[in-house]
Amino acid sequence: MQQETKNQICVHCGDDCGKHPVMWNDKPFCCNGCSTVYQLLHENELCSYYDFEANPGIKIETARFKEKFAFLDEDEIANQLYDFSEGNIRKLNLYIPAIHCSSCIWLLENLNILNKGVLKSVVNFVKKEVSLTFDSEQLSIRQLAELLSSIHYVPEITLDKLQQKQNKDANKKLLYKIGIAGFCFGNIMLLSLPEYVPGNEYLETHFKNFFGMMNFFLVLPVFLYSGNDYLFSAYKAIKHRFVNIDVPISLGILTLFIQSSFEIFSGTGAGYMDSLTGLIFFLLIGKWYQNRTYQALSFERDYRSYFPVAVSKMEKGQEVSTPIEKLKKGDIILIRNQELIPADSILTKGDAQIDYSFVTGESKPVFKEAGDQIFAGGKQMGSAIELTIEKDVVQSRLTQLWNQFEEENSEASKLNSLIDRISKHFTLIIIAIAVLSGVYWLFNDTSKAIYAFTSVLIVACPCALALSAPFALGNTMRLMGRVGIYLKSSHVIEKLNAITSIVFDKTGTITQADEVKISFKGDKLTAEDYVAVKSLTRHSTHILSSSIYDYLKDISPENVEDYHELPSMGISGKVNGREIKLGSAKFISEGISESKSLTTEVYYSVDDKVKGHFSLSNQYRHGLSDLINSLSSKYDLHVLTGDNDSERENLEKIFPASSNLRYDQSPKDKLDYINKLKSEGKKVLMIGDGLNDAGALKSSDVGISIADDVYHFSPACDAILESSKFSDLTRFLSITKKSIWIVKLSFLLSFMYNFVGLYFAIQGILSPIVAALLMPISSVSIVAFTTITTNLIVKNRENQINRKKSDRMEMYQTSKSVQLN
């Protein structure tokens, strides 16, 4: 007799494999799709996926969406969806309403495991959007949509304003659910009124039965429609063997519904339909509030955190520095070497070599000719070019690109990791407490059992705990942007709090860009020489080139051929047939020895003949001495500069003897020095101008770029500091420390709230409807606490700065008065 085959569970998705599973490597799968995904994960040594939040995966489906996305084969339609298209690289955003938990984010951000054609994918959880970069030679946009659909993330693909309408429809759906829950809650409360007034025992039985059935029919749309998100989310979590916040809430909803239905149909009581509808109604109100506050924070981040980025706009042949948010379609802009292109444009003048690594991760330059389209986010590598803007500048595009540049393998925020661990264990503990409370009252007072069980599940929700860090740090990030420092993400605040060492670049960082005194020493320069110098420096964004260019303001530049720039060394090119070089003595000629003067020297040569050098006397930033004095007692200070040691005497007067001052540092030397500090266990903050310091900025724990009036956007930095706010660096560091302290304090308040709520809930004296009211109130209170306290911290520090400035001005006026008398 043949033995009956026992059904097995699919290793990938957890479904029943039936009697004839698909076998691979002695492991059972329910279908070839699941087997294929498992093999891909196994081959890439990524089987830790099956340990992620104890989630066994998501079932692959095939051949279901073959015709749904056939319209994407039309190039005219596909091109409207792309945000970027160059060569075989494509980039677009897709709205995916099925995104609902951390497992969704993990899978969607690791699509390259399923198809190597996907180069990068980033999820925006609030907007339920996925930003995708893919290789069109390996994967078409139709195949990409089918891939997403096959793993249950069907993209809603519409064009332009229809896409915005889809997002609004998703928000309206929540309002419809709140409206239905509120309507039913009000009517059920009205029908349940006899149960709450004296003499209800004299109400005739058929009236009680009628009111009970009316309550049952009114609760059905609330239970099946308004509250279905909680039930489905809990079901999916349990199916994939992990616990989320919706599990205890759903247990409470099911318990109330089953118990109330039993009492109504058996005639043993009126049930708790009023509590059930009130619970769902207030839960939805809390969800709406949370969504609104998250979206408000996201909006603030996307559109109001304007970086201090400006470009040179051409007006009647003159260059005018213009903030990018003021640029509009049709404007002509000048983009120099290493500068970022702020908007989709058409090349009108010059030869472009565009580095799109900021967008795609590929550093190979793309060559463009006049008339070609250039996308925002590209970086010019070579001589200056002129562009005509084709689309209005959207600041959020630069924000998105900046955030995209983060290291893929960077450590997660310690605070967020802590919150995730606490929330997970907290939920399991609450379920255990709820079960024990229900069992206890079941044997002592059955009337309190349901109230105790459901109230514990609802009142002790970790939502408030989870909101603490995002709102405290998010609000701090927003406020710091208002006062002059723009952070890449809220994680930077946490990193700044741990800093032990601060490394300064010199030129353009601690020196003042617009207060440089310039003179030329050597052979007398002709008019042709001045034109050559002006023309060459026009193409460079280095602070010394910019200073010399501004110094020669009355001279008209000419075309430069064969332009080259060597970081920290110099620039070269041909002007009117002559080979021109500007830079350090080593760059110009090996035979020149560095001068020991207290100025920075930029040497000039024509056809390899040295004609002299420009002397630039550095003017240090206002308030530098006070800043260094305030930092020296708290941090190790270091200065790295590519210049010679001619300013050693000046720097030693400003920096304490314990500081490390290093000269003649190449970009690699700076990078090696940062890595050395980190190997010693130091937490390093690097402050530079973002030009020659990109490697060091990226390698440091936190990199801050100084932004002057004209600033090329650097993706390597974690923050951008307005140059006028440089002297307030100590204040910014102090704000980050206070913000972390507020987060920890909000953790404590959240725990205290839960302990107090549990105290009453366990006793069975807290009804589920009151618990449902308290849950959003706890979230509101935490958000209010973190918002108000972070606002006060920033405001208080700002007032202190203003008072100090006022005191200094008063002392200055007093001293002037004494001198006059």
PDB file of N, CA and C in Angstrom, residues 650-684:
ATOM      1  N   ASN A 650      49.980  82.745  11.319  1.00  0.00           N
ATOM      2  CA  ASN A 650      48.612  83.233  11.541  1.00  0.00           C
ATOM      3  C   ASN A 650      47.702  82.154  12.117  1.00  0.00           C
ATOM      4  N   LEU A 651      47.814  80.935  11.584  1.00  0.00           N
ATOM      5  CA  LEU A 651      46.948  79.845  12.050  1.00  0.00           C
ATOM      6  C   LEU A 651      47.264  79.456  13.490  1.00  0.00           C
ATOM      7  N   GLU A 652      48.557  79.495  13.864  1.00  0.00           N
ATOM      8  CA  GLU A 652      48.932  79.132  15.231  1.00  0.00           C
ATOM      9  C   GLU A 652      48.436  80.144  16.253  1.00  0.00           C
ATOM     10  N   LYS A 653      48.180  81.377  15.811  1.00  0.00           N
ATOM     11  CA  LYS A 653      47.601  82.377  16.708  1.00  0.00           C
ATOM     12  C   LYS A 653      46.118  82.100  16.977  1.00  0.00           C
ATOM     13  N   ILE A 654      45.441  81.492  15.980  1.00  0.00           N
ATOM     14  CA  ILE A 654      44.001  81.251  16.090  1.00  0.00           C
ATOM     15  C   ILE A 654      43.708  79.905  16.751  1.00  0.00           C
ATOM     16  N   PHE A 655      44.439  78.866  16.343  1.00  0.00           N
ATOM     17  CA  PHE A 655      44.182  77.518  16.856  1.00  0.00           C
ATOM     18  C   PHE A 655      45.068  77.234  18.063  1.00  0.00           C
ATOM     19  N   PRO A 656      44.569  76.482  19.051  1.00  0.00           N
ATOM     20  CA  PRO A 656      45.378  76.162  20.234  1.00  0.00           C
ATOM     21  C   PRO A 656      46.549  75.256  19.884  1.00  0.00           C
ATOM     22  N   ALA A 657      47.511  75.196  20.789  1.00  0.00           N
ATOM     23  CA  ALA A 657      48.735  74.425  20.541  1.00  0.00           C
ATOM     24  C   ALA A 657      48.442  72.940  20.343  1.00  0.00           C
ATOM     25  N   SER A 658      47.345  72.452  20.911  1.00  0.00           N
ATOM     26  CA  SER A 658      47.002  71.031  20.811  1.00  0.00           C
ATOM     27  C   SER A 658      46.448  70.644  19.440  1.00  0.00           C
ATOM     28  N   SER A 659      46.169  71.644  18.608  1.00  0.00           N
ATOM     29  CA  SER A 659      45.594  71.363  17.287  1.00  0.00           C
ATOM     30  C   SER A 659      46.649  70.826  16.331  1.00  0.00           C
ATOM     31  N   ASN A 660      46.206  70.011  15.403  1.00  0.00           N
ATOM     32  CA  ASN A 660      47.103  69.478  14.376  1.00  0.00           C
ATOM     33  C   ASN A 660      46.919  70.279  13.090  1.00  0.00           C
ATOM     34  N   LEU A 661      47.984  70.954  12.640  1.00  0.00           N
ATOM     35  CA  LEU A 661      47.941  71.755  11.424  1.00  0.00           C
ATOM     36  C   LEU A 661      48.823  71.088  10.373  1.00  0.00           C
ATOM     37  N   ARG A 662      48.228  70.724   9.230  1.00  0.00           N
ATOM     38  CA  ARG A 662      48.984  70.025   8.185  1.00  0.00           C
ATOM     39  C   ARG A 662      48.875  70.803   6.869  1.00  0.00           C
ATOM     40  N   TYR A 663      50.025  70.962   6.185  1.00  0.00           N
ATOM     41  CA  TYR A 663      50.112  71.768   4.965  1.00  0.00           C
ATOM     42  C   TYR A 663      50.478  70.881   3.775  1.00  0.00           C
ATOM     43  N   ASP A 664      50.351  71.460   2.565  1.00  0.00           N
ATOM     44  CA  ASP A 664      50.673  70.748   1.322  1.00  0.00           C
ATOM     45  C   ASP A 664      49.945  69.410   1.230  1.00  0.00           C
ATOM     46  N   GLN A 665      48.681  69.409   1.616  1.00  0.00           N
ATOM     47  CA  GLN A 665      47.895  68.187   1.620  1.00  0.00           C
ATOM     48  C   GLN A 665      47.122  68.029   0.311  1.00  0.00           C
ATOM     49  N   SER A 666      47.360  66.935  -0.392  1.00  0.00           N
ATOM     50  CA  SER A 666      46.591  66.633  -1.603  1.00  0.00           C
ATOM     51  C   SER A 666      45.238  66.055  -1.181  1.00  0.00           C
ATOM     52  N   PRO A 667      44.267  65.953  -2.122  1.00  0.00           N
ATOM     53  CA  PRO A 667      42.984  65.329  -1.766  1.00  0.00           C
ATOM     54  C   PRO A 667      43.152  63.935  -1.163  1.00  0.00           C
ATOM     55  N   LYS A 668      44.126  63.156  -1.680  1.00  0.00           N
ATOM     56  CA  LYS A 668      44.354  61.815  -1.131  1.00  0.00           C
ATOM     57  C   LYS A 668      44.931  61.896   0.279  1.00  0.00           C
ATOM     58  N   ASP A 669      45.818  62.875   0.513  1.00  0.00           N
ATOM     59  CA  ASP A 669      46.379  63.052   1.857  1.00  0.00           C
ATOM     60  C   ASP A 669      45.268  63.349   2.866  1.00  0.00           C
ATOM     61  N   LYS A 670      44.314  64.195   2.458  1.00  0.00           N
ATOM     62  CA  LYS A 670      43.198  64.534   3.345  1.00  0.00           C
ATOM     63  C   LYS A 670      42.348  63.302   3.649  1.00  0.00           C
ATOM     64  N   LEU A 671      42.094  62.512   2.608  1.00  0.00           N
ATOM     65  CA  LEU A 671      41.305  61.293   2.782  1.00  0.00           C
ATOM     66  C   LEU A 671      42.011  60.320   3.719  1.00  0.00           C
ATOM     67  N   ASP A 672      43.317  60.136   3.522  1.00  0.00           N
ATOM     68  CA  ASP A 672      44.088  59.223   4.370  1.00  0.00           C
ATOM     69  C   ASP A 672      44.092  59.706   5.825  1.00  0.00           C
ATOM     70  N   TYR A 673      44.173  61.013   6.015  1.00  0.00           N
ATOM     71  CA  TYR A 673      44.198  61.557   7.378  1.00  0.00           C
ATOM     72  C   TYR A 673      42.866  61.303   8.090  1.00  0.00           C
ATOM     73  N   ILE A 674      41.763  61.487   7.372  1.00  0.00           N
ATOM     74  CA  ILE A 674      40.438  61.215   7.948  1.00  0.00           C
ATOM     75  C   ILE A 674      40.320  59.744   8.341  1.00  0.00           C
ATOM     76  N   ASN A 675      40.748  58.870   7.445  1.00  0.00           N
ATOM     77  CA  ASN A 675      40.670  57.428   7.724  1.00  0.00           C
ATOM     78  C   ASN A 675      41.541  57.044   8.919  1.00  0.00           C
ATOM     79  N   LYS A 676      42.686  57.733   9.060  1.00  0.00           N
ATOM     80  CA  LYS A 676      43.569  57.464  10.201  1.00  0.00           C
ATOM     81  C   LYS A 676      42.876  57.832  11.513  1.00  0.00           C
ATOM     82  N   LEU A 677      42.230  58.994  11.538  1.00  0.00           N
ATOM     83  CA  LEU A 677      41.504  59.401  12.742  1.00  0.00           C
ATOM     84  C   LEU A 677      40.398  58.404  13.088  1.00  0.00           C
ATOM     85  N   LYS A 678      39.679  57.951  12.059  1.00  0.00           N
ATOM     86  CA  LYS A 678      38.593  57.001  12.291  1.00  0.00           C
ATOM     87  C   LYS A 678      39.128  55.661  12.797  1.00  0.00           C
ATOM     88  N   SER A 679      40.304  55.252  12.289  1.00  0.00           N
ATOM     89  CA  SER A 679      40.891  53.987  12.761  1.00  0.00           C
ATOM     90  C   SER A 679      41.287  54.058  14.229  1.00  0.00           C
ATOM     91  N   GLU A 680      41.488  55.276  14.731  1.00  0.00           N
ATOM     92  CA  GLU A 680      41.832  55.476  16.136  1.00  0.00           C
ATOM     93  C   GLU A 680      40.588  55.550  17.025  1.00  0.00           C
ATOM     94  N   GLY A 681      39.409  55.345  16.411  1.00  0.00           N
ATOM     95  CA  GLY A 681      38.169  55.358  17.176  1.00  0.00           C
ATOM     96  C   GLY A 681      37.530  56.729  17.298  1.00  0.00           C
ATOM     97  N   LYS A 682      38.049  57.722  16.558  1.00  0.00           N
ATOM     98  CA  LYS A 682      37.483  59.063  16.614  1.00  0.00           C
ATOM     99  C   LYS A 682      36.234  59.163  15.738  1.00  0.00           C
ATOM    100  N   LYS A 683      35.283  59.979  16.163  1.00  0.00           N
ATOM    101  CA  LYS A 683      34.110  60.315  15.349  1.00  0.00           C
ATOM    102  C   LYS A 683      34.391  61.670  14.715  1.00  0.00           C
ATOM    103  N   VAL A 684      34.532  61.694  13.392  1.00  0.00           N
ATOM    104  CA  VAL A 684      35.120  62.842  12.708  1.00  0.00           C
ATOM    105  C   VAL A 684      34.072  63.669  11.969  1.00  0.00           C
TER     106      VAL A 684
END
